[in-house]
CSV table of C-alpha atoms in Angstrom, one decimal:
chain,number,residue,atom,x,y,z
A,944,UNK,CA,0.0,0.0,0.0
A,945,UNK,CA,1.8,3.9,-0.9
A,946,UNK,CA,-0.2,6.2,0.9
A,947,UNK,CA,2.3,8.9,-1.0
A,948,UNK,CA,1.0,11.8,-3.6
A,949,UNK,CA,2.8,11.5,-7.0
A,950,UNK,CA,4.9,14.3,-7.9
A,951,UNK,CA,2.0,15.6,-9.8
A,952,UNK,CA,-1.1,15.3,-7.3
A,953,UNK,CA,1.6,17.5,-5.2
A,954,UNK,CA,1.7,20.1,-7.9
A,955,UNK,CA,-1.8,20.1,-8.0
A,956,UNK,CA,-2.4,20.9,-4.2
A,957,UNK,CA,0.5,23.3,-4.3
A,958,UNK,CA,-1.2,25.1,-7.3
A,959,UNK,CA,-4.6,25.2,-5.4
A,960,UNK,CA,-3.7,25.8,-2.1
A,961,UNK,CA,-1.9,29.0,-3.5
A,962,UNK,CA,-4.6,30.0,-5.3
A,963,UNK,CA,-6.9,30.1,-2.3
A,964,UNK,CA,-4.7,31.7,0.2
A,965,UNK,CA,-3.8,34.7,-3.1
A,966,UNK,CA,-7.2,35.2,-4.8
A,967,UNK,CA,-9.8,33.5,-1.6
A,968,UNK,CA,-8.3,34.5,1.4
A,969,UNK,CA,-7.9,38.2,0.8
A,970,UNK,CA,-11.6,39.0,-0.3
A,971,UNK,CA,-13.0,36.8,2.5
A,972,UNK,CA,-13.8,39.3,5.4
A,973,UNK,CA,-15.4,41.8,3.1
A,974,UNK,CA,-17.6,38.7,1.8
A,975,UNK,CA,-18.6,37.9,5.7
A,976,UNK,CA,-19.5,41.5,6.1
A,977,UNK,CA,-21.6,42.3,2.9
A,978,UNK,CA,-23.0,39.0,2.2
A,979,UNK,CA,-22.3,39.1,-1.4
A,980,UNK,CA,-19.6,38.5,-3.9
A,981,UNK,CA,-19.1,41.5,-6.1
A,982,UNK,CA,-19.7,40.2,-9.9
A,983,UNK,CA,-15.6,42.2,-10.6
A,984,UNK,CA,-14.7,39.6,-8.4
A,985,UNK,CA,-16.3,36.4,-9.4
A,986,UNK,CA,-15.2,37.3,-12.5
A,987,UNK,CA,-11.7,37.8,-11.6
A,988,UNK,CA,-11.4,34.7,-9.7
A,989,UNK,CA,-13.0,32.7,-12.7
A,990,UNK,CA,-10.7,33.8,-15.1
A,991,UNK,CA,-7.9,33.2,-13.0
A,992,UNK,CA,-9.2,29.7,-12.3
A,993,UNK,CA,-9.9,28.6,-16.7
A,994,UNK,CA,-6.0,30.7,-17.5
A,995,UNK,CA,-5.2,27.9,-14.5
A,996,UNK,CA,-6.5,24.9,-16.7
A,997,UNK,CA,-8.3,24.1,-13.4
A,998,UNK,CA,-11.9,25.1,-14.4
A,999,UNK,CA,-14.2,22.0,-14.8
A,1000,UNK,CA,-11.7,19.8,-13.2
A,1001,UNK,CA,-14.3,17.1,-12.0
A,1002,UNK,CA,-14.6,16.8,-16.2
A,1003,UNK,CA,-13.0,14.5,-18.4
A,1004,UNK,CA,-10.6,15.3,-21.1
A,1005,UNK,CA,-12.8,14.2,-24.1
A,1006,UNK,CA,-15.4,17.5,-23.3
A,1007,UNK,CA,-12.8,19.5,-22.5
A,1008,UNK,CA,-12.3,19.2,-18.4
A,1009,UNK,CA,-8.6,18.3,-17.5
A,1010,UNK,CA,-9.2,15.1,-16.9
A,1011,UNK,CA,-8.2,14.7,-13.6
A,1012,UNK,CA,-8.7,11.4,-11.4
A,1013,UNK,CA,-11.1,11.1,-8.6
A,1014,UNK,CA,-8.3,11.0,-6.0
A,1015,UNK,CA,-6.7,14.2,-7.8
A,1016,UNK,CA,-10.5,16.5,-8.0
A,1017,UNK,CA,-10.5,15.5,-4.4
A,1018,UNK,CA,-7.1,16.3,-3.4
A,1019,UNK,CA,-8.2,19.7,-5.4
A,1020,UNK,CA,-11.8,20.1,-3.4
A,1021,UNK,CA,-9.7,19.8,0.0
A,1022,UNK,CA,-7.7,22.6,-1.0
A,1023,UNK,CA,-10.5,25.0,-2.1
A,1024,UNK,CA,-12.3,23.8,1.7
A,1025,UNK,CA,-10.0,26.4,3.1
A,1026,UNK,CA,-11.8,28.9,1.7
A,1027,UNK,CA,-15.0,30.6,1.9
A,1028,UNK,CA,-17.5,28.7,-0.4
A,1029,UNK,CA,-19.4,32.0,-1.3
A,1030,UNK,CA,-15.9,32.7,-3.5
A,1031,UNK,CA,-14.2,29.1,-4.5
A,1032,UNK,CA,-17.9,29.1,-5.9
A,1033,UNK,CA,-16.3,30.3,-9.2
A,1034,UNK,CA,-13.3,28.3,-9.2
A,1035,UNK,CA,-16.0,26.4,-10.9
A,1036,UNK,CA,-17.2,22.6,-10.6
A,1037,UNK,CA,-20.3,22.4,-12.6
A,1038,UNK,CA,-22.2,18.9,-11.8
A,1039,UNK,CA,-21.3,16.0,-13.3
A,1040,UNK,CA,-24.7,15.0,-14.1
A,1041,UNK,CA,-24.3,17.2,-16.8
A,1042,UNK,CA,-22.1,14.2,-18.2
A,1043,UNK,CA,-25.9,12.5,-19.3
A,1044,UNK,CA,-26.4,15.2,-21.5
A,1045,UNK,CA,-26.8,14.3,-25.1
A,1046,UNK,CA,-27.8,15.6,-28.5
A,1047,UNK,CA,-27.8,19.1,-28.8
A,1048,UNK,CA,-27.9,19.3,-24.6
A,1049,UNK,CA,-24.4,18.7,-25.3
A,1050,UNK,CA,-24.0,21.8,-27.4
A,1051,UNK,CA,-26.5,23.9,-25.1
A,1052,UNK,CA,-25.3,22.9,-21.4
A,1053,UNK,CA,-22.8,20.8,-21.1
A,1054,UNK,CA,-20.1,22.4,-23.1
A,1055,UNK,CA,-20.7,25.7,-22.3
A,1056,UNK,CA,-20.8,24.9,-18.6
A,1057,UNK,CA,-17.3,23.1,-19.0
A,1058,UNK,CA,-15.9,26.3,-20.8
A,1059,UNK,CA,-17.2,28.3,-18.0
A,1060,UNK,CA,-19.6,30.3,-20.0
A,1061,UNK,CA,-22.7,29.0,-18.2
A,1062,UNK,CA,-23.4,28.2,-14.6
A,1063,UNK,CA,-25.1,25.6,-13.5
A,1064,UNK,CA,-27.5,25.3,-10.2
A,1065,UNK,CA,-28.6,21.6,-8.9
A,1066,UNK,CA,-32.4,21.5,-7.8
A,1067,UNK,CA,-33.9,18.7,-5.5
A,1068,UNK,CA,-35.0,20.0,-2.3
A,1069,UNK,CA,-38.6,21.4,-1.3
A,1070,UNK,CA,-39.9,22.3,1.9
A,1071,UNK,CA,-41.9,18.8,2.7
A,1072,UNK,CA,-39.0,16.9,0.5
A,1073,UNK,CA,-35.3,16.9,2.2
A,1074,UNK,CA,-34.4,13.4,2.8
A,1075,UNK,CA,-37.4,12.4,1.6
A,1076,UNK,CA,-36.9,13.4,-2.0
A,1077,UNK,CA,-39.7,11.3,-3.2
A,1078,UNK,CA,-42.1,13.1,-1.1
A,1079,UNK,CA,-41.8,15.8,-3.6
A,1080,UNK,CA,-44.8,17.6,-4.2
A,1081,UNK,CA,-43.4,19.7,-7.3
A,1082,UNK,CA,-44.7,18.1,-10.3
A,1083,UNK,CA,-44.9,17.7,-14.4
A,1084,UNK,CA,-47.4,16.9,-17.0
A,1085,UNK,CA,-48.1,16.0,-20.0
A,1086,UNK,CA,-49.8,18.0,-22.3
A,1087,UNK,CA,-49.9,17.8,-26.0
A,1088,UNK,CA,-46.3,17.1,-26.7
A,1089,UNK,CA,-44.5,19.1,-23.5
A,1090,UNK,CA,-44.4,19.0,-20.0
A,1091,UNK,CA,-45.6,21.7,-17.6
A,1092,UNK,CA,-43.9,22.1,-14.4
A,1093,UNK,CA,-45.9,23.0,-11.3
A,1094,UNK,CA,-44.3,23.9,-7.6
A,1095,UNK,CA,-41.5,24.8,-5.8
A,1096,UNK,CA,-37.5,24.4,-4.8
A,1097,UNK,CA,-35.7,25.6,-2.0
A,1098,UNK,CA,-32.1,25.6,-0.5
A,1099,UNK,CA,-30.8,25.7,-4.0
A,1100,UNK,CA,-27.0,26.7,-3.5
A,1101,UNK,CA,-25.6,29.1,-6.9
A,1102,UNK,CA,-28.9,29.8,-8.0
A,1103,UNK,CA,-28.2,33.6,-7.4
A,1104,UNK,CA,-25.4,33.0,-10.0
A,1105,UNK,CA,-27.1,30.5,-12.9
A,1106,UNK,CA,-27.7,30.6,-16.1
A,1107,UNK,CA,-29.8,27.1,-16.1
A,1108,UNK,CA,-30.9,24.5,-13.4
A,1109,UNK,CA,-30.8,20.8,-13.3
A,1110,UNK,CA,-34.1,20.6,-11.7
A,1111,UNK,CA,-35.7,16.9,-10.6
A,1112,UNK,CA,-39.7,16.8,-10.4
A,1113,UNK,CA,-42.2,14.1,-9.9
A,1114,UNK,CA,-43.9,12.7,-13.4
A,1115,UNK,CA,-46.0,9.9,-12.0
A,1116,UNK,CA,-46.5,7.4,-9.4
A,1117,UNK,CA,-46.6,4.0,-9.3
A,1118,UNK,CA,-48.6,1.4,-7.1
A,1119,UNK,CA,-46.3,-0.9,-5.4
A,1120,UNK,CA,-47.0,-3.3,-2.5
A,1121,UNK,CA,-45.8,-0.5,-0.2
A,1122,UNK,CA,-47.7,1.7,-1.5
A,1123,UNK,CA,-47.4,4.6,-3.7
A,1124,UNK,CA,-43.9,5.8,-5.0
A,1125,UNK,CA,-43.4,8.7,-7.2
A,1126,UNK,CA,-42.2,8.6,-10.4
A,1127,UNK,CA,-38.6,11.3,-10.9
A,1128,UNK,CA,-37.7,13.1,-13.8
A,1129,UNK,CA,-34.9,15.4,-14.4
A,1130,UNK,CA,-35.2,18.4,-16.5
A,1131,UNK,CA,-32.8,21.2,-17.7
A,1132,UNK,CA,-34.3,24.6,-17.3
A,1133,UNK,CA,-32.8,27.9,-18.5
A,1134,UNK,CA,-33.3,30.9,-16.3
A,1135,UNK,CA,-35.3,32.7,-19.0
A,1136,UNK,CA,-38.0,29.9,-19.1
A,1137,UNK,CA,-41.5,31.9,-19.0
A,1138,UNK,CA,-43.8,30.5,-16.1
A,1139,UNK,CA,-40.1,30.4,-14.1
A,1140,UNK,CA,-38.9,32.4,-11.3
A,1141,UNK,CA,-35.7,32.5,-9.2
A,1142,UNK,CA,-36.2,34.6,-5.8
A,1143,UNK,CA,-34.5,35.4,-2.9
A,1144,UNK,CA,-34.0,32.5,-0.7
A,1145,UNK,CA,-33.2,32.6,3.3
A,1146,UNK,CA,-30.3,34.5,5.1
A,1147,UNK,CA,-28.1,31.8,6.6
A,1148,UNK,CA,-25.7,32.0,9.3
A,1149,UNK,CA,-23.7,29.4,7.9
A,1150,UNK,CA,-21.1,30.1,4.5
A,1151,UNK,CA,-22.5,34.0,4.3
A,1152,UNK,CA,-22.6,35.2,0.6
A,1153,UNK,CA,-23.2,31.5,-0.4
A,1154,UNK,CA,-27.0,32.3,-1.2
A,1155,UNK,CA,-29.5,29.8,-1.5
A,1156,UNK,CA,-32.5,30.6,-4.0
A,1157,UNK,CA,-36.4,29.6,-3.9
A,1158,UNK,CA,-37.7,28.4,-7.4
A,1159,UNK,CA,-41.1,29.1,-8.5
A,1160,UNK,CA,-43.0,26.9,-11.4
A,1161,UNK,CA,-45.8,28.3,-12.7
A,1162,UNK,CA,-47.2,26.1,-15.7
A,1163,UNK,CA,-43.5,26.4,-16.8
A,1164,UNK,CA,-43.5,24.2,-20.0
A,1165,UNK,CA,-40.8,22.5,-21.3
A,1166,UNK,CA,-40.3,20.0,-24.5
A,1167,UNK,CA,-39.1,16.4,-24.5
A,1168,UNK,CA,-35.9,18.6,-25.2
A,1169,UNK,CA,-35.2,19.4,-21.7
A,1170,UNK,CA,-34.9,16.2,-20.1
A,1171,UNK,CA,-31.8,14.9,-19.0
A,1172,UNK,CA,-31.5,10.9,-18.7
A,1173,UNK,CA,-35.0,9.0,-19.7
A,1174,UNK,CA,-38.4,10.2,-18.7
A,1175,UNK,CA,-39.2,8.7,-15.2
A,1176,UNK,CA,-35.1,8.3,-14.7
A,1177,UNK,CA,-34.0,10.7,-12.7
A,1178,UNK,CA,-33.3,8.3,-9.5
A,1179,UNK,CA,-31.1,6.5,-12.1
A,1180,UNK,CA,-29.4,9.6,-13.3
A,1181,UNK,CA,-29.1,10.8,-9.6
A,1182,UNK,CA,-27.6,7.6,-8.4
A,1183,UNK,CA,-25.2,7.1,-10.9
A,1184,UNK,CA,-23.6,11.0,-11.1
A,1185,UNK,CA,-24.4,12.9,-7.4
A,1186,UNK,CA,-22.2,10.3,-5.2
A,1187,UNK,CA,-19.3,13.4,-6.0
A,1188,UNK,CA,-21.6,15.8,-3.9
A,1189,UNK,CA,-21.0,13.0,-1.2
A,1190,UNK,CA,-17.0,13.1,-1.4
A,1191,UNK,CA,-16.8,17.1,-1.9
A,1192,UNK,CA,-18.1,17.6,1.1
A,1193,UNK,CA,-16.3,15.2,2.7
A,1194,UNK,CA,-13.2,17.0,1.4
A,1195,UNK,CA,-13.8,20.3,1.8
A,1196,UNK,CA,-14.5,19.5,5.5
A,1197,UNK,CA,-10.9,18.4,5.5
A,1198,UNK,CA,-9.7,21.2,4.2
A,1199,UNK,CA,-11.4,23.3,6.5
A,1200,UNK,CA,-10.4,21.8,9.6
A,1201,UNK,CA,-7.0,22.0,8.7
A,1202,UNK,CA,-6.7,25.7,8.6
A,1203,UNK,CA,-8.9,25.6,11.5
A,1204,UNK,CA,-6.5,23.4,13.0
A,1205,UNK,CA,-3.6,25.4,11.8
A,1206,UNK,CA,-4.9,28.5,13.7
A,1207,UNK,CA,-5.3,26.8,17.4
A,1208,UNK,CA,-1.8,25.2,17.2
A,1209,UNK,CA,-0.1,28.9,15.9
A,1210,UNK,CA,-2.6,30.7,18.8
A,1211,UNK,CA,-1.9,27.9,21.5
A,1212,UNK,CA,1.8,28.5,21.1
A,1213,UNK,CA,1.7,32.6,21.3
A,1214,UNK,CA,-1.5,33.0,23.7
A,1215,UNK,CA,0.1,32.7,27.7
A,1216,UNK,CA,-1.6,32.1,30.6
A,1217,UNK,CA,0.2,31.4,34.4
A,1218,UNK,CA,3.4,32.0,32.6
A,1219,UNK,CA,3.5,30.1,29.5
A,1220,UNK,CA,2.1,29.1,26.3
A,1221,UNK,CA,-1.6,27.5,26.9
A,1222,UNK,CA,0.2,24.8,24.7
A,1223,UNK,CA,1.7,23.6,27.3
A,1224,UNK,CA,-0.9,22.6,29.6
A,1225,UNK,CA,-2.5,19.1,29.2
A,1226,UNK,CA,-6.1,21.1,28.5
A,1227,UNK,CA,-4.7,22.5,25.5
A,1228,UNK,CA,-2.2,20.0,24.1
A,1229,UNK,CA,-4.3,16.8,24.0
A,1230,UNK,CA,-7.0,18.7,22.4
A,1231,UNK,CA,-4.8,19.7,19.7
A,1232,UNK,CA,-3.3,16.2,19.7
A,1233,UNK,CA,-7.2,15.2,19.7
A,1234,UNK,CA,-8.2,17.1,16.5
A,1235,UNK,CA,-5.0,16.0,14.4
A,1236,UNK,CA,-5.6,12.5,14.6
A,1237,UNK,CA,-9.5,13.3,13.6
A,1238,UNK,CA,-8.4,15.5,10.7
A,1239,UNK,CA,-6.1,12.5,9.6
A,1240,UNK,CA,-8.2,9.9,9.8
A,1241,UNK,CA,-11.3,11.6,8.0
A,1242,UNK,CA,-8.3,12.5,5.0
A,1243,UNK,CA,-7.6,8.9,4.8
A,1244,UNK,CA,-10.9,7.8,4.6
A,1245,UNK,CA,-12.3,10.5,2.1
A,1246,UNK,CA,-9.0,9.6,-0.1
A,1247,UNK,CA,-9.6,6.0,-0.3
A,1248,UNK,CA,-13.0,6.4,-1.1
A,1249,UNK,CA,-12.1,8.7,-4.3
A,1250,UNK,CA,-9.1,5.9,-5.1
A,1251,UNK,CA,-11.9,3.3,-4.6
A,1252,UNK,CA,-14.0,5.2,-7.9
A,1253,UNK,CA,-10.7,5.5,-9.9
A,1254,UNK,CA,-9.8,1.2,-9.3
A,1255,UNK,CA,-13.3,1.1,-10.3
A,1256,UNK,CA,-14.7,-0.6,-7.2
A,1257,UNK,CA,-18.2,-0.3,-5.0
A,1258,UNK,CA,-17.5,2.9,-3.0
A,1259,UNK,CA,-21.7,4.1,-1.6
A,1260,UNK,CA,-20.6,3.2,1.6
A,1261,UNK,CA,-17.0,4.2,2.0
A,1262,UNK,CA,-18.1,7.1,0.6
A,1263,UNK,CA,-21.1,7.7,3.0
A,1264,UNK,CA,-18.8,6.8,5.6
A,1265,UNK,CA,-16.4,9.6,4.7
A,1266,UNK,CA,-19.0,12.2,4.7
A,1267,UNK,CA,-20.6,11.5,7.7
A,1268,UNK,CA,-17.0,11.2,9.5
A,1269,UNK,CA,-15.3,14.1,7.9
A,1270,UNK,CA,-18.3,16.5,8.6
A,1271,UNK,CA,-18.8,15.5,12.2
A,1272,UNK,CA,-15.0,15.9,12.5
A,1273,UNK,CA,-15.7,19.4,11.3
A,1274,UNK,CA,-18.2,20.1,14.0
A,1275,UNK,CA,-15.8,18.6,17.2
A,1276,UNK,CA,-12.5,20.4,15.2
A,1277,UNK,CA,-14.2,23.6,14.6
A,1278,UNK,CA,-15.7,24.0,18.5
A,1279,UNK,CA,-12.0,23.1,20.1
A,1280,UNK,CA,-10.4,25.2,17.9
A,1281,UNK,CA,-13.1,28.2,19.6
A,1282,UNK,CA,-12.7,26.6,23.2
A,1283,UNK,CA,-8.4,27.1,22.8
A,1284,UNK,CA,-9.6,31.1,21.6
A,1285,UNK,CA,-11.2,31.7,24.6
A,1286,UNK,CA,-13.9,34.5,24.4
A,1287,UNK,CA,-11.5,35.7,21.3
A,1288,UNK,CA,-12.8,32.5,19.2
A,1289,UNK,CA,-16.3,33.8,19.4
A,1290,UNK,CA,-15.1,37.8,18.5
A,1291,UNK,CA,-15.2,38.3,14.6
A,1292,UNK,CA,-12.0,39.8,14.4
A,1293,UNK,CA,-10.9,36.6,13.7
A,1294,UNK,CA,-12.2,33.7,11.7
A,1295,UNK,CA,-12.8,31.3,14.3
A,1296,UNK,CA,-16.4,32.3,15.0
A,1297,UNK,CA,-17.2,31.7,11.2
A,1298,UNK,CA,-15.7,28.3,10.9
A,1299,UNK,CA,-17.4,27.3,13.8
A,1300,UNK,CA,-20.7,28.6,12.3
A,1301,UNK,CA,-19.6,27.3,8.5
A,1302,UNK,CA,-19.0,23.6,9.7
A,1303,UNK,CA,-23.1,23.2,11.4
A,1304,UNK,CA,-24.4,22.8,7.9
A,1305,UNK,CA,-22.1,20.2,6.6
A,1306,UNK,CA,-24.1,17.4,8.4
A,1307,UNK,CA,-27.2,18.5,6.8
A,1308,UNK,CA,-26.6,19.0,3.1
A,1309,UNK,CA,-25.7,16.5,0.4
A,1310,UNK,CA,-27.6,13.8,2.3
A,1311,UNK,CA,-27.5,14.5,6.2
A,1312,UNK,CA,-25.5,12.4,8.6
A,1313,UNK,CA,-28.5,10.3,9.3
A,1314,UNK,CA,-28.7,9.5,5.6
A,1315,UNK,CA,-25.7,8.7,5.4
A,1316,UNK,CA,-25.7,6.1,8.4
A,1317,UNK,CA,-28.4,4.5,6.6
A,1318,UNK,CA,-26.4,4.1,3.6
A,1319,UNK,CA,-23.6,2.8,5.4
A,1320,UNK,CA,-25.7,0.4,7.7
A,1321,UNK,CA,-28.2,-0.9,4.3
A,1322,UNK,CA,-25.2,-2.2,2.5
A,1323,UNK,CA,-23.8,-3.9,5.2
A,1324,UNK,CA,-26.9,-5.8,5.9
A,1325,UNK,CA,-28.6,-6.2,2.1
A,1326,UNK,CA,-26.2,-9.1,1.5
A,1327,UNK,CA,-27.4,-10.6,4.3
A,1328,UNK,CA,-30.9,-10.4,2.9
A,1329,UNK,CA,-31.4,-8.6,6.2
């Protein structure tokens, strides 16, 4: 077993990790402050990001990504953790669901999202449909030869910033023995789209200037066109492309936690108290010694998971297990890191207070860590008939 980076997965961290302390790091206070990203900015950083080569780098050569390994886009999704999310936003990492695309889809969204002239927004969530995402109550039907979309999203992350939405509604139900189950179909839905409205979506305390939107349908129709996968597919295209939501957060809370952890250890060997550094007391040092084992262990596991999808072998629950670990991680790293500050860690003159506030939602979004258990505990015991 090598457990090493190759001289090249070292550039790539290198590369990244500068890039987020010269182009994230210095707009990051005036982000926490305003709550927005000014669009000089966004720009800046994407253009700085596609002269890189880095833009699209969960894509594959053949539409024009980099064609970098699942190991290496994690390796470069732990680096862009240790920045704030509202500005390695347009680093850019559209979804690779967009990878179902064909036709002229190709042409229309894929490409363009790949090039960075389009940005793409991901739409699942309602307010009576989290976990439950075939509780969704948002709906289309046929009529004549298009569908017309009726309902509502909300918590949709980069909507403030999209040019089109992969969007997944109910088309149907079916009768089974335990009882009815809904019928998912994906669409892709520009911004323009008349019967289609993107508002303002709730102020969060967690990853400020990181909106999320509210849709609005309203007898929004839509050709055969717009469907991404097959009609009545979308849990097929969802299972099959959205696992990499899974690892990204289980990488960025990596990340995270290492500047996090990077900050105690520098303030625990400055900060003195009874006449030395609060390093030295037993209090301070085991909690540090704590939180770099965590931090280490959650790296390992998110990594091996990504290796797992390059060697081409089952990963659901490894990678379920990385998400849940490395986000719960987050959450103990994030409130030690605050306890060592004192009343300091909760000032926001420094960052502590926003890390601490940043790393709540982790175990919520992208499947929440009660999901994930269920993943991880359903594929031990389905071999087992059980």
């Amino acid at each position: 077993m090598h457990f090493g980076l190759t001289e090249e997965q070292e550039m790539i961290v290198s590369t990244v990790r500068s890039f987020v302390e010269n182009e994230i790091y210095p707009h990051e206070a005036a982000v926490e402050r305003s709550g927005e990203v000014p669009a000089e900015v966004a720009q800046e950083i994407k253009q700085k990001c596609l002269d890189l080569g880095f833009y699209a780098s969960n894509f594959p050569e053949s539409v024009g990504g980099p064609g970098l390994s699942h190991l290496e886009f994690a390796l470069v999704e732990r680096e862009l953790g240790r920045g704030s999310m509202a500005l390695t936003h347009f680093f850019g990492r559209p979804q690779n669901i967009l990878m179902a695309c064909e036709g002229e889809q190709v042409d229309r969204y894929l490409m363009p999202a790949v090039r960075g002239e389009r940005m793409d927004a991901l739409a699942m969530t309602e307010p009576d449909a989290g976990s439950d995402v075939r509780g969704m109550k948002c709906t289309a039907t046929r009529d004549g030869g298009d569908w017309v979309i009726n309902g509502s999203k909300h918590f949709i992350s980069g909507a403030d910033h999209a040019d089109f939405f992969i969007v997944f509604v109910a088309t149907g139900v079916d009768e089974t023995p335990r009882g009815p189950k809904k019928r998912i179909t994906c669409f892709l839905v520009d911004r323009d789209t008349p019967g289609f409205e993107v508002a303002n979506g709730y102020n969060s305390v967690s990853h400020r200037g990181y909106k999320n939107c509210i849709l609005y349908f309203d007898n929004c129709r839509l050709p055969d066109a717009q469907v991404l996968g097959e009609v009545d597919g979308g849990f097929e295209v969802m299972n099959e492309w959205l696992y990499a939501t899974r690892i990204t957060v289980a990488t960025m809370s990596v990340g995270r936690a290492r500047r996090v952890f990077d900050h105690a250890v520098q303030y625990a060997a400055e900060r003195k108290q009874f006449g030395q550094p609060i390093g030295k007391f037993q209090g301070v040092s085991f909690q540090i010694a704590d939180m770099i084992t965590e931090i280490d262990a959650a790296d390992m596991l998110t990594l091996s998971s990504a290796w797992r999808l390059d060697q081409g072998l089952p990963a659901n629950r490894e990678i379920a297990s990385a998400k849940v670990y490395a986000s719960e991680m987050l959450a103990r790293v994030t409130d030690a890191a605050l306890q060592i500050h004192g009343g300091m860690g909760l000032m926001d003159e420094l960052p502590i207070e926003r890390f601490w506030r940043d790393a709540r939602v982790e175990r919520i979004w992208d499947g929440t860590s009660e999901i994930q258990r269920h993943i991880i505990s359903r594929e031990i015991f389905r071999p087992l008939g059980a």
